[in-house]
Coordinates of C-alpha atoms and ligand atoms in Angstrom, one line a residue:
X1 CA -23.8 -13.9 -24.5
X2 CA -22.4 -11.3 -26.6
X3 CA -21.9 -8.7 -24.1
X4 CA -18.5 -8.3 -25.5
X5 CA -19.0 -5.3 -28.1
X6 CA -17.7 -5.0 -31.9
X7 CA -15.5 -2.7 -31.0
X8 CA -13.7 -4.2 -27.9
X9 CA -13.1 -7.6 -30.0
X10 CA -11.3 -5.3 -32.4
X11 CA -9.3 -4.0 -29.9
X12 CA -8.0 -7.5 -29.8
X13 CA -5.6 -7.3 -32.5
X14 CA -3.4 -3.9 -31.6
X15 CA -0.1 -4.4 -30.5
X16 CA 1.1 -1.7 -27.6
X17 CA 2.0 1.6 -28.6
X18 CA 5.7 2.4 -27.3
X19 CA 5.9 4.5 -24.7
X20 CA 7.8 7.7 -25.0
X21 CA 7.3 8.4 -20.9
X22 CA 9.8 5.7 -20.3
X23 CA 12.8 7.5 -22.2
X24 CA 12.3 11.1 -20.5
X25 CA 12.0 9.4 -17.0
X26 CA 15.4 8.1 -17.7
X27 CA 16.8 11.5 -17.6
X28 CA 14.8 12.7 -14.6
X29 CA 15.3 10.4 -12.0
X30 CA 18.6 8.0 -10.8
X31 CA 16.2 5.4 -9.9
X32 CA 13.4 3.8 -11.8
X33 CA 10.0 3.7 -10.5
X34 CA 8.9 0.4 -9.5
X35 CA 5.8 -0.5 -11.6
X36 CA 2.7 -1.3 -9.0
X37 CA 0.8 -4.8 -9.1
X38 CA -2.4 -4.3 -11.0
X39 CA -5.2 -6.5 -9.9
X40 CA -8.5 -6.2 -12.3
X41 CA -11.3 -6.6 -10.3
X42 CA -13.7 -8.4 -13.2
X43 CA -17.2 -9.8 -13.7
X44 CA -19.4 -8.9 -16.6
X45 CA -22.2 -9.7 -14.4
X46 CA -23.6 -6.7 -12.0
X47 CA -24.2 -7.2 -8.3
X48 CA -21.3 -9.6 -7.6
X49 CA -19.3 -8.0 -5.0
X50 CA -16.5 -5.7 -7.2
X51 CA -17.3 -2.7 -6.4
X52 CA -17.5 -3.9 -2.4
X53 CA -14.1 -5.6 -2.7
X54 CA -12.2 -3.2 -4.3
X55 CA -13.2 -0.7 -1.7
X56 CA -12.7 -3.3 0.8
X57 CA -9.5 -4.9 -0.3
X58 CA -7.8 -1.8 -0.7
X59 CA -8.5 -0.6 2.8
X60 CA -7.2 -4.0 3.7
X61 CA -3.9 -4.3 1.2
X62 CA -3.7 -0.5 3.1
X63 CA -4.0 -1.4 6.5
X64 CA -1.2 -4.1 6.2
X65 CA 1.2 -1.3 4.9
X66 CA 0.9 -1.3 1.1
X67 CA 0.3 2.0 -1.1
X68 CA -2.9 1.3 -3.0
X69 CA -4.8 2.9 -5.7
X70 CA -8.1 2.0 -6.4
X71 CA -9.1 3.1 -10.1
X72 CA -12.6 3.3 -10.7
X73 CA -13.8 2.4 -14.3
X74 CA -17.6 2.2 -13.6
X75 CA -19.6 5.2 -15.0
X76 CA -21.7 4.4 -11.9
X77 CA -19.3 5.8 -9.9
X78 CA -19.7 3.4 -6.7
X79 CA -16.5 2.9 -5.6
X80 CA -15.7 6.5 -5.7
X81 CA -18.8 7.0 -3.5
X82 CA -18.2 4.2 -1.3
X83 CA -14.3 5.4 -0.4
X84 CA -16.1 9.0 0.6
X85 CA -15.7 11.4 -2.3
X86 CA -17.8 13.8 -3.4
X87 CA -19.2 14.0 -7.3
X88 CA -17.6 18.0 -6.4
X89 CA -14.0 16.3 -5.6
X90 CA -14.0 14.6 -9.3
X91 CA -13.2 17.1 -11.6
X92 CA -10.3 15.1 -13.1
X93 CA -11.6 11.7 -13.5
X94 CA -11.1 8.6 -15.0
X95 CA -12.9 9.5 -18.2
X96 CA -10.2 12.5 -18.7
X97 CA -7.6 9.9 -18.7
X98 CA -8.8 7.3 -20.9
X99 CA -9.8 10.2 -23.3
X100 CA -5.9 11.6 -22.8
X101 CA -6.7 15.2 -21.5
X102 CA -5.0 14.2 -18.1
X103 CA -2.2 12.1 -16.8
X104 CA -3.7 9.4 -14.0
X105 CA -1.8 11.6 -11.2
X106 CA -4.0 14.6 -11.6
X107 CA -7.1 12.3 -11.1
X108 CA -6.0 10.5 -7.6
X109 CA -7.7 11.6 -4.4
X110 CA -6.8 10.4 -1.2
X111 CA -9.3 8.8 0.7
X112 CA -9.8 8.9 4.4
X113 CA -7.7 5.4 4.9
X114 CA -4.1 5.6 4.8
X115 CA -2.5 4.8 1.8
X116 CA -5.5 4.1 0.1
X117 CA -6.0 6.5 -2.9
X118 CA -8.8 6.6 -5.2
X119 CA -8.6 7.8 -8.8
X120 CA -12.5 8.4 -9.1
X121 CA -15.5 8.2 -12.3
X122 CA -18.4 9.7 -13.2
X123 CA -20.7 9.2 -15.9
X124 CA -18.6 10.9 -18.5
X125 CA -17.6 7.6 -18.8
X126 CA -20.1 6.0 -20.1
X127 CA -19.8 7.7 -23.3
X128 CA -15.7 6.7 -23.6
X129 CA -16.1 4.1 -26.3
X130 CA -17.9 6.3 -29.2
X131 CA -15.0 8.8 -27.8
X132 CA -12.1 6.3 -28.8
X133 CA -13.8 3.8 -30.4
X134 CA -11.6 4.6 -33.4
X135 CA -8.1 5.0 -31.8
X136 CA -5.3 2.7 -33.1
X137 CA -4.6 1.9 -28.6
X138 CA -7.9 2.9 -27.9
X139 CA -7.2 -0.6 -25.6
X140 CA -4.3 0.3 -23.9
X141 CA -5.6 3.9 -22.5
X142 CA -5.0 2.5 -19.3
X143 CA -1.9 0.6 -19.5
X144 CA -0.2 4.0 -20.4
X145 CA -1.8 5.8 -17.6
X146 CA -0.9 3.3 -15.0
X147 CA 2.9 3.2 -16.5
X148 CA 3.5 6.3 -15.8
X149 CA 1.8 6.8 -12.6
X150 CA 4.8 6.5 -10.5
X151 CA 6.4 8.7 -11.8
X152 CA 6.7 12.7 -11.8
X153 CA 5.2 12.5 -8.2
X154 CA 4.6 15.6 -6.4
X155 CA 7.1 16.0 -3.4
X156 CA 6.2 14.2 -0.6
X157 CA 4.4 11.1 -2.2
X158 CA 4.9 7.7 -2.3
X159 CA 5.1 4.8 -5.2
X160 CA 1.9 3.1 -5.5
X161 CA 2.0 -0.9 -4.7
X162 CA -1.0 -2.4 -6.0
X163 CA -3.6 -0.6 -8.2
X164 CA -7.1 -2.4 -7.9
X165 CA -9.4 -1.5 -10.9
X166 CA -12.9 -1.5 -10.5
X167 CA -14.3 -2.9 -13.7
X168 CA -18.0 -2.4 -14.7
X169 CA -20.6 -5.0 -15.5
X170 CA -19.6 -5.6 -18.9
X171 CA -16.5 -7.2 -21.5
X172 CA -16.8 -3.7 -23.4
X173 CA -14.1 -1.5 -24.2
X174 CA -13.5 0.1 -20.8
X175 CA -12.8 -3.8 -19.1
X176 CA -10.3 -4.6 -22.0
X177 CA -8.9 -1.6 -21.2
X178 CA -8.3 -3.1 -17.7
X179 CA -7.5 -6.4 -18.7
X180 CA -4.7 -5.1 -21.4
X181 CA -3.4 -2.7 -17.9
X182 CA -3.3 -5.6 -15.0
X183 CA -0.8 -8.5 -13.9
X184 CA -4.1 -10.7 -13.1
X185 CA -7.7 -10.8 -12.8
X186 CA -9.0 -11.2 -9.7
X187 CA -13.3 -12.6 -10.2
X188 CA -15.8 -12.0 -7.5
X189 CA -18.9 -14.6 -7.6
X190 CA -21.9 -14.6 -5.3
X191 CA -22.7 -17.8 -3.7
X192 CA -26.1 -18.0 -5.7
X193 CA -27.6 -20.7 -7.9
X194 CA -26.3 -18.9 -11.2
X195 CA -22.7 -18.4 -10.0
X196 CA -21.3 -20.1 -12.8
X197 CA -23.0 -18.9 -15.5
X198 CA -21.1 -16.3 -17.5
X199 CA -17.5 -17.5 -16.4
X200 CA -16.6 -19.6 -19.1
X201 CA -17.3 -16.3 -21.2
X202 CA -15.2 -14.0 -19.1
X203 CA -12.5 -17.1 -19.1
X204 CA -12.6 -17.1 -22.7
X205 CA -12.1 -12.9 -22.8
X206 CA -9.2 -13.3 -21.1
X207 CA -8.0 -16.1 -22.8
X208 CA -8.7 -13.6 -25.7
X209 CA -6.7 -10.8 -24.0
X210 CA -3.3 -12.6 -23.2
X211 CA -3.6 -14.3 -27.1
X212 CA -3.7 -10.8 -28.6
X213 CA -3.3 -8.2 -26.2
X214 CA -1.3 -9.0 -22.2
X215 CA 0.6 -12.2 -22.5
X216 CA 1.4 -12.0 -19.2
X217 CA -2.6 -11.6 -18.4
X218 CA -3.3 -14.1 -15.4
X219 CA -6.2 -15.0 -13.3
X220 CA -5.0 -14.5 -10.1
X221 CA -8.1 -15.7 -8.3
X222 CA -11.6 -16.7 -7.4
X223 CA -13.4 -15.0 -4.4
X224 CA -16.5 -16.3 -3.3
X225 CA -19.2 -13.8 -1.8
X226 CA -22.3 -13.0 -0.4
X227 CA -21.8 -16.4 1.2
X228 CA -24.9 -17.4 3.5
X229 CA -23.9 -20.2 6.1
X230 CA -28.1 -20.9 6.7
X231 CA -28.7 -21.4 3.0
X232 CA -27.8 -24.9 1.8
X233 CA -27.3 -23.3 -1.2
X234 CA -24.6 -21.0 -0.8
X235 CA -22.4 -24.6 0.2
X236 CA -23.3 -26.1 -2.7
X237 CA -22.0 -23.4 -5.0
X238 CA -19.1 -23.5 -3.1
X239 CA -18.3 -27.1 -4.0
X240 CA -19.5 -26.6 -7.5
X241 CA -17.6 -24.0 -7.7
X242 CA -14.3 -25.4 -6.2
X243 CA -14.7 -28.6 -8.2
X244 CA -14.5 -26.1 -11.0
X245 CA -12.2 -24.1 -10.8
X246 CA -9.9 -25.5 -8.4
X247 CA -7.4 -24.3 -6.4
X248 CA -7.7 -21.0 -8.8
X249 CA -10.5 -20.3 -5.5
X250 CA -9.2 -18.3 -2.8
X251 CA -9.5 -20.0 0.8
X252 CA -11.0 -16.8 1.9
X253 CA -15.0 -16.2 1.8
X254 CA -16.8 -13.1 2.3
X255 CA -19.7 -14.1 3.9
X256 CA -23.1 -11.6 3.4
X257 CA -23.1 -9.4 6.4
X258 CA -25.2 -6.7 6.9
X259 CA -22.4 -4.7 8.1
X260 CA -20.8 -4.6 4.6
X261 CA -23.9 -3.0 2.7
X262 CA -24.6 -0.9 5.3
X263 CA -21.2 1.1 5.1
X264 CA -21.1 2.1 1.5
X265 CA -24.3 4.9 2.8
X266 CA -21.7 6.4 5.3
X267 CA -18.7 6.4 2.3
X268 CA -16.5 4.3 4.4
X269 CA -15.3 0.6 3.7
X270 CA -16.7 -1.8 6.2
X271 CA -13.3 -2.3 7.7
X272 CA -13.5 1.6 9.2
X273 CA -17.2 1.6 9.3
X274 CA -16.6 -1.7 11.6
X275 CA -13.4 -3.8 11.8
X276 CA -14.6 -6.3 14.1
X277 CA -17.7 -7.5 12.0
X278 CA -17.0 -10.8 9.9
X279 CA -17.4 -9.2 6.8
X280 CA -13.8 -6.9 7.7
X281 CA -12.2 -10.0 9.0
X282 CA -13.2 -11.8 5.7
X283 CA -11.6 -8.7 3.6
X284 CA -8.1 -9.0 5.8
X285 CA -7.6 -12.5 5.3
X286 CA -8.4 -11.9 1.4
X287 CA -5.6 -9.4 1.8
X288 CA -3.1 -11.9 3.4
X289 CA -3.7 -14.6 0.8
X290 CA -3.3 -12.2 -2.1
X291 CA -0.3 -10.9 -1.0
X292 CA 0.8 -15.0 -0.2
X293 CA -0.3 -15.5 -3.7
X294 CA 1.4 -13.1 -5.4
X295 CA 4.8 -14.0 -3.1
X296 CA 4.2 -17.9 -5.0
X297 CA 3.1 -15.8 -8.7
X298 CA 6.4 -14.1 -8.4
X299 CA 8.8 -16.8 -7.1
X300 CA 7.3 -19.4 -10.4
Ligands
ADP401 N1 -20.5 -9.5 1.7 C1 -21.6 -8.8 1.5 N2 -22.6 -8.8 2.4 C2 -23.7 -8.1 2.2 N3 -23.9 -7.3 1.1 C3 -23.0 -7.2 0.2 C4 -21.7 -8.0 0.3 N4 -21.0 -7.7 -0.8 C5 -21.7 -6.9 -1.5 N5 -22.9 -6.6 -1.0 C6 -23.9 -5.7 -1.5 O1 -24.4 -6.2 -2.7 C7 -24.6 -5.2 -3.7 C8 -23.8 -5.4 -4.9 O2 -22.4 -5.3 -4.6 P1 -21.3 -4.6 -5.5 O3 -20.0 -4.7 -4.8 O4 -21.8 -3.2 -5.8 O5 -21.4 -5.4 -6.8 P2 -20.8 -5.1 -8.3 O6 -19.8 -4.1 -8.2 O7 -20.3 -6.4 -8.8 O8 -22.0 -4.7 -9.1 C9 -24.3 -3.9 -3.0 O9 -25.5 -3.4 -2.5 C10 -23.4 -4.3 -1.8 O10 -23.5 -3.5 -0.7
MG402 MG1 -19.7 -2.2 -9.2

């Protein structure tokens, strides 16, 4: 496994840049902006579910009343597609932030669902690390963008509460990026025989990333998905993976349900697609046991 690139292993040893946005919102508003919660939604391995719970668990964080912003840092693109928008609605994407030509409020479209916003991708983005490969915080791209994004709001928006980032399949630049930007790390793993495989690496990443980078980097949790109640399988990989890893797993498991990969083709999340299916249900008690956790996170 050496999916992690040259350059992102570099990126270990920077220390953050200070930020200048800080001192002129001091002057502008009475009040400071509360920071949002930033969950990274991480898994070097494709096909997992992060893409499906991003768009899923921010309709859901939504739904209960939070302001969320999902941030899509796939050059696929998949969550931008799944929450509805166009490839003509992404003029200002993610790529144009991490590169610096725009501030993170100029890329944020709101999606369909309440509350839930979507700052989108496209496959500019792909080509991000030769861009800033060489930048002394070519690593903390993000974590400047997101600092600033509540603040300088146009009239009549609201504070962001939790920012979800949809990682790609990969420890390269653009997931350091994420993991140097977010509170926690939340890890999707399908219930299949090689769940496992691959986690001690993305462990050891973030291990990497706290060390050198986020010392307040956590992982906030495990969720389990794709899980299929006729396979015997899919209950063993649960135990394994619960004797693993503990009570770091969430209760909640998204079980596979036709339902769910059926709504990404319509551009809605399952929960609006169809709330009553198991798959929705799954997704709002993910919702209430993050928002539990992160009530026990905060009070330690
Ligand atoms: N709970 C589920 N039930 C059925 N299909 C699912 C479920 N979760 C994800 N999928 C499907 O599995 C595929 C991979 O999911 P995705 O979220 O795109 O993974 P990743 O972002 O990790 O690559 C997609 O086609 C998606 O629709
Ligand atoms: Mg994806």
């Amino acid at each position: 496994m050496t999916d992690i690139s040259n350059s992102a292993e570099g990126d270990l040893d920077q220390t953050p840049p200070a930020s200048a946005e800080s001192d002129v919102v001091a002057f502008t508003r009475t009040e400071p902006a509360k920071p949002p919660r930033v969950l990274a939604i991480a898994n070097q391995k494709g096909g997992v579910g992060k893409t499906t719970t991003a768009i899923n668990l921010g309709t859901a964080l939504a739904a209960i009343g939070e302001r969320v912003l999902v941030i899509d840092l796939d050059p696929q693109g998949n969550a931008s597609t799944g929450l509805g928008i166009d490839r003509r609605n992404r003029r200002c994407s993610t790529y144009d932030v991490l590169i610096g030509n725009s501030p993170l409020r100029d890329s944020v479209v709101a999606t369909a669902v309440p509350r839930l916003s979507i700052a989108p991708s496209t496959m500019d983005l792909s080509g991000l690390e030769l861009e800033i490969g060489q930048a002394r915080d070519r690593a903390f791209r993000l974590r400047s963008a997101i600092s600033a994004v509540n603040t300088g709001k146009s009239i009549g928006t609201s504070d962001f509460t939790y920012v979800l980032v949809d990682c790609p399949p990969s420890l390269n630049l653009i997931t350091v990026n994420a993991m140097a930007a977010a509170h926690a790390i939340l890890v999707p793993l399908q219930c299949e025989f090689f769940a496992l495989e691959g986690l001690s690496q993305l462990i050891k990443t973030v291990e990497q990333v706290k060390a050198t980078l986020n010392p307040e980097l956590t992982i906030h949790g495990i969720v389990l998905t794709m899980y299929d109640a006729r396979n015997n399988l899919s209950s063993q990989v649960v135990a394994d993976v619960r004797a693993f890893m503990g009570s770091k797993v969430y209760d909640t498991i998204i079980p596979r349900n036709v339902r769910v990969s059926e709504a990404p083709s319509y551009g809605k999340p399952v929960l609006v697609y169809d709330l009553k299916c198991v798959g929705s249900e799954a997704y709002l008690r993910l919702a209430t046991e993050i928002i539990q956790r992160e009530k026990e996170l905060r009070a330690s």
